[in-house]
XYZ file of C-alpha atoms in Angstrom:
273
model
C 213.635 -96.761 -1.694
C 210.779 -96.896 -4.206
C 210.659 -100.368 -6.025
C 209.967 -101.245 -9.616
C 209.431 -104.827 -11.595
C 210.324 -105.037 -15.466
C 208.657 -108.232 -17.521
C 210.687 -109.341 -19.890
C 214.166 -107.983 -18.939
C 216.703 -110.146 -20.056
C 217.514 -107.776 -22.387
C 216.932 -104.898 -25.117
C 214.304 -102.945 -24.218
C 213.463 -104.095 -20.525
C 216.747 -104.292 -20.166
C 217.528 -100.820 -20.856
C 213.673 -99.477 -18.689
C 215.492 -101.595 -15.886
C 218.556 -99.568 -16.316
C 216.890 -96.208 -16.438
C 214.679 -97.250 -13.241
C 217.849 -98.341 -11.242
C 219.691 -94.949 -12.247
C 216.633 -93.227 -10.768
C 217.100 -95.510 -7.112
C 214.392 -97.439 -7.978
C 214.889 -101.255 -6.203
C 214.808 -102.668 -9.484
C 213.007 -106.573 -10.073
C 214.052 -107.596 -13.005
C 212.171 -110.518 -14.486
C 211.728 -112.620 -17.428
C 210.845 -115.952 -19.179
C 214.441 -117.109 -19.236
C 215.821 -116.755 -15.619
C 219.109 -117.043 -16.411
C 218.681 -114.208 -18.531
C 217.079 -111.897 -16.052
C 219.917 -112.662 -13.384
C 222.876 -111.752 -15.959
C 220.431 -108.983 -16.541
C 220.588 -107.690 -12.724
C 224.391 -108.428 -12.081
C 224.841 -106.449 -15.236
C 223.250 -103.399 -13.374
C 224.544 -104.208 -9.750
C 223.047 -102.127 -7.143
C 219.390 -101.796 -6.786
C 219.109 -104.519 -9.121
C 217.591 -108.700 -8.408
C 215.646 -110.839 -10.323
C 213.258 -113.675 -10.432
C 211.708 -115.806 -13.233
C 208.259 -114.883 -14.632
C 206.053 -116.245 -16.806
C 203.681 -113.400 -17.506
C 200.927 -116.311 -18.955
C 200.179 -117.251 -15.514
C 198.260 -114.650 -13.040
C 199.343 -116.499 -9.999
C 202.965 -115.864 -10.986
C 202.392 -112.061 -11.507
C 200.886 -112.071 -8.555
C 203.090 -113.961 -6.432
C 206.128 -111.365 -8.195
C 204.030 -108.222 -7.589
C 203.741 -109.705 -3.662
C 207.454 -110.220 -3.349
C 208.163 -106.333 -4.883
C 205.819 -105.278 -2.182
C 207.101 -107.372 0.898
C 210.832 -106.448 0.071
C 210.328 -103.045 -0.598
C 207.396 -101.857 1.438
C 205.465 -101.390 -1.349
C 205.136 -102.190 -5.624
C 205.633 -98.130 -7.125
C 206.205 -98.947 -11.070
C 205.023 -101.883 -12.843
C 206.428 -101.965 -16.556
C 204.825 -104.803 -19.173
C 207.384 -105.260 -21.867
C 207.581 -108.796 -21.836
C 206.199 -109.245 -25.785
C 206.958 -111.751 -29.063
C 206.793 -110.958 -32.520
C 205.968 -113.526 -35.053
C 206.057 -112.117 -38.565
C 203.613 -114.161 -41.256
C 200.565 -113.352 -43.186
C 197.862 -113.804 -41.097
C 195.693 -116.000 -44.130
C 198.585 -118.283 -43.564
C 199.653 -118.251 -40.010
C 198.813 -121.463 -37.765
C 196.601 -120.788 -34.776
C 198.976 -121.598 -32.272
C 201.690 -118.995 -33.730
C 198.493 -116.818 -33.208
C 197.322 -117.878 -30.391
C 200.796 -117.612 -28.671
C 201.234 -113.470 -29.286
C 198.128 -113.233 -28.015
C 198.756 -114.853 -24.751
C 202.061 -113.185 -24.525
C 201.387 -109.188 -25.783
C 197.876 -109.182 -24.418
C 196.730 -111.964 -21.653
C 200.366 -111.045 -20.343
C 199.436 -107.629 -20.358
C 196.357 -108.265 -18.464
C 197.587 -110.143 -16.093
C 200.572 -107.926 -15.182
C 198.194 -104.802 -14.820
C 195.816 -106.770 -12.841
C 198.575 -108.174 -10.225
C 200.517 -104.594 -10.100
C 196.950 -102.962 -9.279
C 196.871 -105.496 -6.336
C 199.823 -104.061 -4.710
C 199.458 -100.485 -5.153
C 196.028 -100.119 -4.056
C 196.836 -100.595 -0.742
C 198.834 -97.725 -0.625
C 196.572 -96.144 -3.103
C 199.816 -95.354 -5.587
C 201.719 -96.342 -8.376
C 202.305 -96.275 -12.005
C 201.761 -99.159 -14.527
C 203.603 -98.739 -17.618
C 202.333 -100.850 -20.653
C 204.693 -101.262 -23.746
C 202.384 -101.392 -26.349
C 203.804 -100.176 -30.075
C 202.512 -98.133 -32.858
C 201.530 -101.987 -34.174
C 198.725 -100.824 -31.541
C 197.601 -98.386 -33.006
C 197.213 -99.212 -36.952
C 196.779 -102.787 -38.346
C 200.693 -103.783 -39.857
C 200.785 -105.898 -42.878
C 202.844 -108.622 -42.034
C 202.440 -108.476 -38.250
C 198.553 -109.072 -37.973
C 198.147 -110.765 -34.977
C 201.106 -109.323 -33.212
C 199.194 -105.632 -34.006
C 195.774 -107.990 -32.564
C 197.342 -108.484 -29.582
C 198.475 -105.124 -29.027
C 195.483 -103.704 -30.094
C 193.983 -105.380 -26.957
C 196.773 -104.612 -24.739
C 196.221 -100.407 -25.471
C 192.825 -101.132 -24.923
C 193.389 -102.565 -21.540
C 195.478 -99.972 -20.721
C 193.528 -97.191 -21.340
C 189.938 -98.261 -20.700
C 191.623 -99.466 -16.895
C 192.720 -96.243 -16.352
C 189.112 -94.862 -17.068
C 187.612 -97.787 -14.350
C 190.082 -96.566 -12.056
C 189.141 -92.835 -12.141
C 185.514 -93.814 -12.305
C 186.204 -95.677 -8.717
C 187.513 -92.822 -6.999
C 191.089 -93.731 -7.488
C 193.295 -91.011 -8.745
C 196.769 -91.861 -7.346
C 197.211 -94.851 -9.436
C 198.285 -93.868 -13.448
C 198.523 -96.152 -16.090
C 199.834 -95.324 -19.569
C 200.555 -96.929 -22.913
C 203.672 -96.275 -24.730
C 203.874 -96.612 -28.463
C 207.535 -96.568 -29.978
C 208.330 -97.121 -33.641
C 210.468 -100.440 -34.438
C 213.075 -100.486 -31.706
C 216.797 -102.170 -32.633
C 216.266 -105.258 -29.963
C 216.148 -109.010 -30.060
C 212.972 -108.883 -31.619
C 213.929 -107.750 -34.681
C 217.713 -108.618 -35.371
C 217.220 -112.041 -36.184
C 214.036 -110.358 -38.801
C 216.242 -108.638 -41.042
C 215.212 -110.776 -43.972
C 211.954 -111.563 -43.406
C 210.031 -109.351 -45.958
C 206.731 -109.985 -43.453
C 208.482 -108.222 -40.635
C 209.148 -104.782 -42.763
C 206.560 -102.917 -41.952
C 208.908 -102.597 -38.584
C 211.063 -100.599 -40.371
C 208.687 -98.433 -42.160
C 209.291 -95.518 -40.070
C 212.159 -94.391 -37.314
C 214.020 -97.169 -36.114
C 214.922 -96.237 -32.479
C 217.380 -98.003 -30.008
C 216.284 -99.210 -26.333
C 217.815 -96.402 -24.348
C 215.662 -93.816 -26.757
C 212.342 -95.492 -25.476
C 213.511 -95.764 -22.034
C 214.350 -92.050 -21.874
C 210.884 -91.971 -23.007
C 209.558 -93.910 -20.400
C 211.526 -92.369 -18.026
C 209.939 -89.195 -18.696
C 206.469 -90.674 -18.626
C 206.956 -91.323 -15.206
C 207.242 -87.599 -14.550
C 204.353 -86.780 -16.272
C 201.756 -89.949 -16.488
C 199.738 -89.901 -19.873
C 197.051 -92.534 -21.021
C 198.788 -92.541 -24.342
C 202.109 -91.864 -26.027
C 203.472 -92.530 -28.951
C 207.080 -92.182 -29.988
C 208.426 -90.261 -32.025
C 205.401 -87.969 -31.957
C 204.817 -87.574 -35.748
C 204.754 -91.081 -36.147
C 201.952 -91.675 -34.462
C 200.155 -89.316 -36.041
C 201.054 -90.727 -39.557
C 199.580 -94.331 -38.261
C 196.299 -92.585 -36.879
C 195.985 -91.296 -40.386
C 195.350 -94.840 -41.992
C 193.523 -96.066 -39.169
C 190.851 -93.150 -39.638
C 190.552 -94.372 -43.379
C 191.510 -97.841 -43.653
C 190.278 -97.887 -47.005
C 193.099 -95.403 -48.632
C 195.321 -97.177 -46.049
C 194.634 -100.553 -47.595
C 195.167 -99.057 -51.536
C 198.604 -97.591 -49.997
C 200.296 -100.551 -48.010
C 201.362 -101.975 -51.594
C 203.510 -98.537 -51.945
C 204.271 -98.414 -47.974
C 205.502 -102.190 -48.032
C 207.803 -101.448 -50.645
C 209.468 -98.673 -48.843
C 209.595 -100.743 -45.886
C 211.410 -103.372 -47.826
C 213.812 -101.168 -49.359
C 214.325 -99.454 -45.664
C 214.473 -103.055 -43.772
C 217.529 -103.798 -46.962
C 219.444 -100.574 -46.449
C 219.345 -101.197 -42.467
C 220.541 -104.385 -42.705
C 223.615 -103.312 -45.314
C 224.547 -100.517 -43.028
C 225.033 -103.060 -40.133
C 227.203 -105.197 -42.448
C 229.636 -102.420 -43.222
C 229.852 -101.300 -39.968
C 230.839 -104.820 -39.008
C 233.076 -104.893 -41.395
């Protein structure tokens, strides 16, 4: 049975890649920060499902969780970073610790994940490391500076690993950056009034089992790069290839956001209703 570990799969969107993995008889590890979380997590799924606290900060944790994948299973086949934090704030005004936090999460977390998973599968000269990066990687988002910072660096990682992988002679090993729009998850439904957090809902707001169908698919055909829904991300490559009609735009694009983030938020009230 090939084997598979999810960061930060307590729920929404790991939750749902762990989901998708298990339905594909992947022995599913199912981690995260809050261990109580990531067991509820696996008994939710049942079969092919366990977990194990992981604090994807510390290398010597990923490592030690990659090594337990690949001594229960034979060896580690999928590795999926999700594990991320959002922190909404102008970045003038935002503390350095606030800062300093996403970055450790979205891209040290990153790094070390990658790092431990290509420890395991290069043994067996396979695998597939899946990064969940976001279109915030790909374009600087008002409002979410640092959080786009850190995954800025984390689609870097990604890709430019891939490259020193290739350039080593190894060819079996894929790893790919996916970049959804603003997915409907704990990260964002306690945001639904911050006017900093927005920009999340300037585009296609898509729900956890969306992306993991997407995911699911990247698996059967690795790519470096993939952003979701397609014409998004060519809308956000757009302003990043002229950040200076970007920045005379974002007043106009925040706006929309705003009145987008408002109308989401009234259409969960009546349906709750």
């Amino acid at each position: 049975m090939p084997a598979a570990l999810v960061t930060g799969a307590g729920g929404g969107l790991g939750l749902a890649i762990a989901r998708m993995l298990a339905g594909r008889g992947y022995d599913v590890c199912i981690t995260d920060l809050d261990g109580e979380a990531a067991g509820g997590a696996a008994h939710a799924i049942g079969t092919g499902a366990w977990s194990r606290r992981l604090d994807v900060t510390d290398a010597a944790d990923c490592y030690a969780a990659a090594g337990e994948v690949a001594a229960r299973s034979g060896a580690l086949d999928v590795w999926v970073n999700n594990a991320g934090i959002l922190i909404p704030g102008l970045a003038h005004q935002q503390d350095p610790d606030t800062q300093r936090a996403m970055l450790e999460v979205n891209a040290l977390g990153t790094f070390n994940g990658v790092r431990a998973a290509l420890d395991a599968m290069m043994p067996a000269g396979r695998g597939h490391v899946v990064n969940v990066v976001s279109l915030a990687g790909l374009v600087a988002a008002p409002g979410e500076v640092a959080y786009a910072a850190s995954k800025h660096a984390a689609i870097a990682f990604s890709i430019g690993t891939l490259a020193d992988l290739r350039r080593s002679g190894v060819t079996g090993i894929h790893v790919s950056a996916i970049c959804p729009d603003g997915i409907w998850s704990p990260m964002l439904e306690d945001k639904l009034d911050d006017p900093d957090a927005a920009a999340s809902w300037s585009g296609t707001m898509l729900s956890p089992e969306r992306v993991a169908e997407r995911v699911s698919g990247l698996l059967d055909k690795p790519r470096p790069v993939v952003a979701f829904p397609r014409w998004r991300g060519a809308f956000v490559r757009v302003f990043d290839a002229f950040p200076s009609l970007a920045v005379r735009l974002i007043p106009l694009v925040m706006k929309d956001a705003r009145r987008r983030q408002q109308r989401f938020k009234r259409k969960l009230e009546r349906q709750a209703a």
